[in-house]
Amino acid sequence: MTDLALQNAKTGNLRTRKVSQSDIIKALICMEGGSLQKEFHKVGLPFSVFVQCHHKIPSFLFEDILAVFNALHRDTKTYCGYRVLAIDGTTVNMARDPSSDCFVLHPGAPQGYCQMHVTPLYDVLNKTYLDCVIQPQPQQDEIGALAYFLAWHDFEEKTLIVADRAYASYNTFATLQSTRNVDFLIRVKQGNGAMRPVTSLPMTTLDR
């Protein structure tokens, strides 16, 4: 039990201590797999304060924290001289709110639900997140998220971007090829889809 939690247990009142914005941010960053209420209880902070004050914390603060963390990161593992970055999307369930942009409604879920689509850019060898794009699930655009990463970041070292076939498009390939210091490895569907004309091209040593 932390000193703060012990003090709160003795006083029987979590409101005796003024909770700062930095306290809430630290609690959020250090959270594990429990509920918000459980995680805040573990660090001795009143969950009611989070409910009342979380909307006052601007989202860009977490972007700045991630940027500062990565700037201090000194692990520089590479593969054949390449920094390996993987990109993939996933969904995160949210509290149901029919008025939200992330509200999803279809015949399989007549009551509807809320989901956000998260697309991170992950350094595979150094196990750090370089960036992340969060979109309402109905407006998900994974190819657009990759285009944002390529436009926003300066790749100062040789970089290999790895992605699955959801990112395969001629526009994506053209953008990647025109981005300095970036090569890519992206799965494509064989025999159908937009990549079908590629199969008619002559095979070369590199293709094999």
PDB file of N, CA, C and O in Angstrom, residues 12 17 24-25 31 61 64 66 90 116 130 139 155 178 190 199 202:
ATOM      1  N   GLY A  12      -9.874   7.807   6.488  1.00  0.00           N
ATOM      2  CA  GLY A  12     -11.200   7.385   6.051  1.00  0.00           C
ATOM      3  C   GLY A  12     -11.822   8.344   5.066  1.00  0.00           C
ATOM      4  O   GLY A  12     -13.022   8.301   4.820  1.00  0.00           O
ATOM      5  N   ARG A  17      -7.091  15.124   0.411  1.00  0.00           N
ATOM      6  CA  ARG A  17      -5.913  15.546  -0.334  1.00  0.00           C
ATOM      7  C   ARG A  17      -6.335  16.128  -1.678  1.00  0.00           C
ATOM      8  O   ARG A  17      -7.132  15.551  -2.394  1.00  0.00           O
ATOM      9  N   ILE A  24      -3.406  12.632 -11.856  1.00  0.00           N
ATOM     10  CA  ILE A  24      -4.334  11.875 -12.696  1.00  0.00           C
ATOM     11  C   ILE A  24      -3.610  11.333 -13.923  1.00  0.00           C
ATOM     12  O   ILE A  24      -3.797  10.174 -14.315  1.00  0.00           O
ATOM     13  N   ILE A  25      -2.760  12.147 -14.537  1.00  0.00           N
ATOM     14  CA  ILE A  25      -2.023  11.712 -15.726  1.00  0.00           C
ATOM     15  C   ILE A  25      -1.096  10.546 -15.391  1.00  0.00           C
ATOM     16  O   ILE A  25      -1.020   9.558 -16.122  1.00  0.00           O
ATOM     17  N   MET A  31      -1.566   2.687 -15.440  1.00  0.00           N
ATOM     18  CA  MET A  31      -2.658   1.730 -15.298  1.00  0.00           C
ATOM     19  C   MET A  31      -2.289   0.367 -15.862  1.00  0.00           C
ATOM     20  O   MET A  31      -1.513   0.260 -16.811  1.00  0.00           O
ATOM     21  N   LEU A  61      -1.614  16.630 -24.464  1.00  0.00           N
ATOM     22  CA  LEU A  61      -0.627  16.398 -23.413  1.00  0.00           C
ATOM     23  C   LEU A  61      -0.047  14.994 -23.511  1.00  0.00           C
ATOM     24  O   LEU A  61       1.157  14.783 -23.319  1.00  0.00           O
ATOM     25  N   ASP A  64       2.423  14.811 -26.274  1.00  0.00           N
ATOM     26  CA  ASP A  64       3.696  15.403 -25.858  1.00  0.00           C
ATOM     27  C   ASP A  64       4.473  14.451 -24.961  1.00  0.00           C
ATOM     28  O   ASP A  64       5.706  14.334 -25.067  1.00  0.00           O
ATOM     29  N   LEU A  66       4.353  11.174 -24.964  1.00  0.00           N
ATOM     30  CA  LEU A  66       4.894  10.114 -25.813  1.00  0.00           C
ATOM     31  C   LEU A  66       6.124  10.611 -26.567  1.00  0.00           C
ATOM     32  O   LEU A  66       7.136   9.899 -26.672  1.00  0.00           O
ATOM     33  N   THR A  90      -6.611  -1.803 -34.795  1.00  0.00           N
ATOM     34  CA  THR A  90      -7.412  -2.603 -33.876  1.00  0.00           C
ATOM     35  C   THR A  90      -8.574  -1.752 -33.381  1.00  0.00           C
ATOM     36  O   THR A  90      -8.569  -0.527 -33.540  1.00  0.00           O
ATOM     37  N   MET A 116     -13.826   2.713 -31.096  1.00  0.00           N
ATOM     38  CA  MET A 116     -12.814   3.551 -31.727  1.00  0.00           C
ATOM     39  C   MET A 116     -11.852   2.640 -32.484  1.00  0.00           C
ATOM     40  O   MET A 116     -11.618   1.498 -32.074  1.00  0.00           O
ATOM     41  N   LEU A 130       5.830   4.676 -31.725  1.00  0.00           N
ATOM     42  CA  LEU A 130       6.295   5.939 -32.278  1.00  0.00           C
ATOM     43  C   LEU A 130       5.151   6.935 -32.405  1.00  0.00           C
ATOM     44  O   LEU A 130       5.323   8.138 -32.192  1.00  0.00           O
ATOM     45  N   GLN A 139     -15.590   5.623 -39.253  1.00  0.00           N
ATOM     46  CA  GLN A 139     -14.791   6.457 -40.146  1.00  0.00           C
ATOM     47  C   GLN A 139     -13.344   5.960 -40.250  1.00  0.00           C
ATOM     48  O   GLN A 139     -12.450   6.711 -40.630  1.00  0.00           O
ATOM     49  N   PHE A 155      12.056  10.596 -41.315  1.00  0.00           N
ATOM     50  CA  PHE A 155      12.768   9.334 -41.116  1.00  0.00           C
ATOM     51  C   PHE A 155      14.251   9.578 -41.379  1.00  0.00           C
ATOM     52  O   PHE A 155      14.705   9.552 -42.516  1.00  0.00           O
ATOM     53  N   SER A 178       8.377   7.301 -52.493  1.00  0.00           N
ATOM     54  CA  SER A 178       8.852   8.687 -52.581  1.00  0.00           C
ATOM     55  C   SER A 178       9.257   9.257 -51.225  1.00  0.00           C
ATOM     56  O   SER A 178       9.647  10.421 -51.136  1.00  0.00           O
ATOM     57  N   GLN A 190      -3.067 -12.440 -53.831  1.00  0.00           N
ATOM     58  CA  GLN A 190      -2.645 -12.936 -55.132  1.00  0.00           C
ATOM     59  C   GLN A 190      -3.850 -13.394 -55.947  1.00  0.00           C
ATOM     60  O   GLN A 190      -4.768 -14.033 -55.428  1.00  0.00           O
ATOM     61  N   THR A 199       0.606  -9.760 -61.298  1.00  0.00           N
ATOM     62  CA  THR A 199       0.949 -11.157 -61.598  1.00  0.00           C
ATOM     63  C   THR A 199       1.348 -11.356 -63.055  1.00  0.00           C
ATOM     64  O   THR A 199       1.993 -12.353 -63.388  1.00  0.00           O
ATOM     65  N   PRO A 202       6.733  -9.661 -65.724  1.00  0.00           N
ATOM     66  CA  PRO A 202       7.779 -10.695 -65.776  1.00  0.00           C
ATOM     67  C   PRO A 202       8.479 -10.827 -64.432  1.00  0.00           C
ATOM     68  O   PRO A 202       8.713  -9.856 -63.728  1.00  0.00           O
TER      69      PRO A 202
END
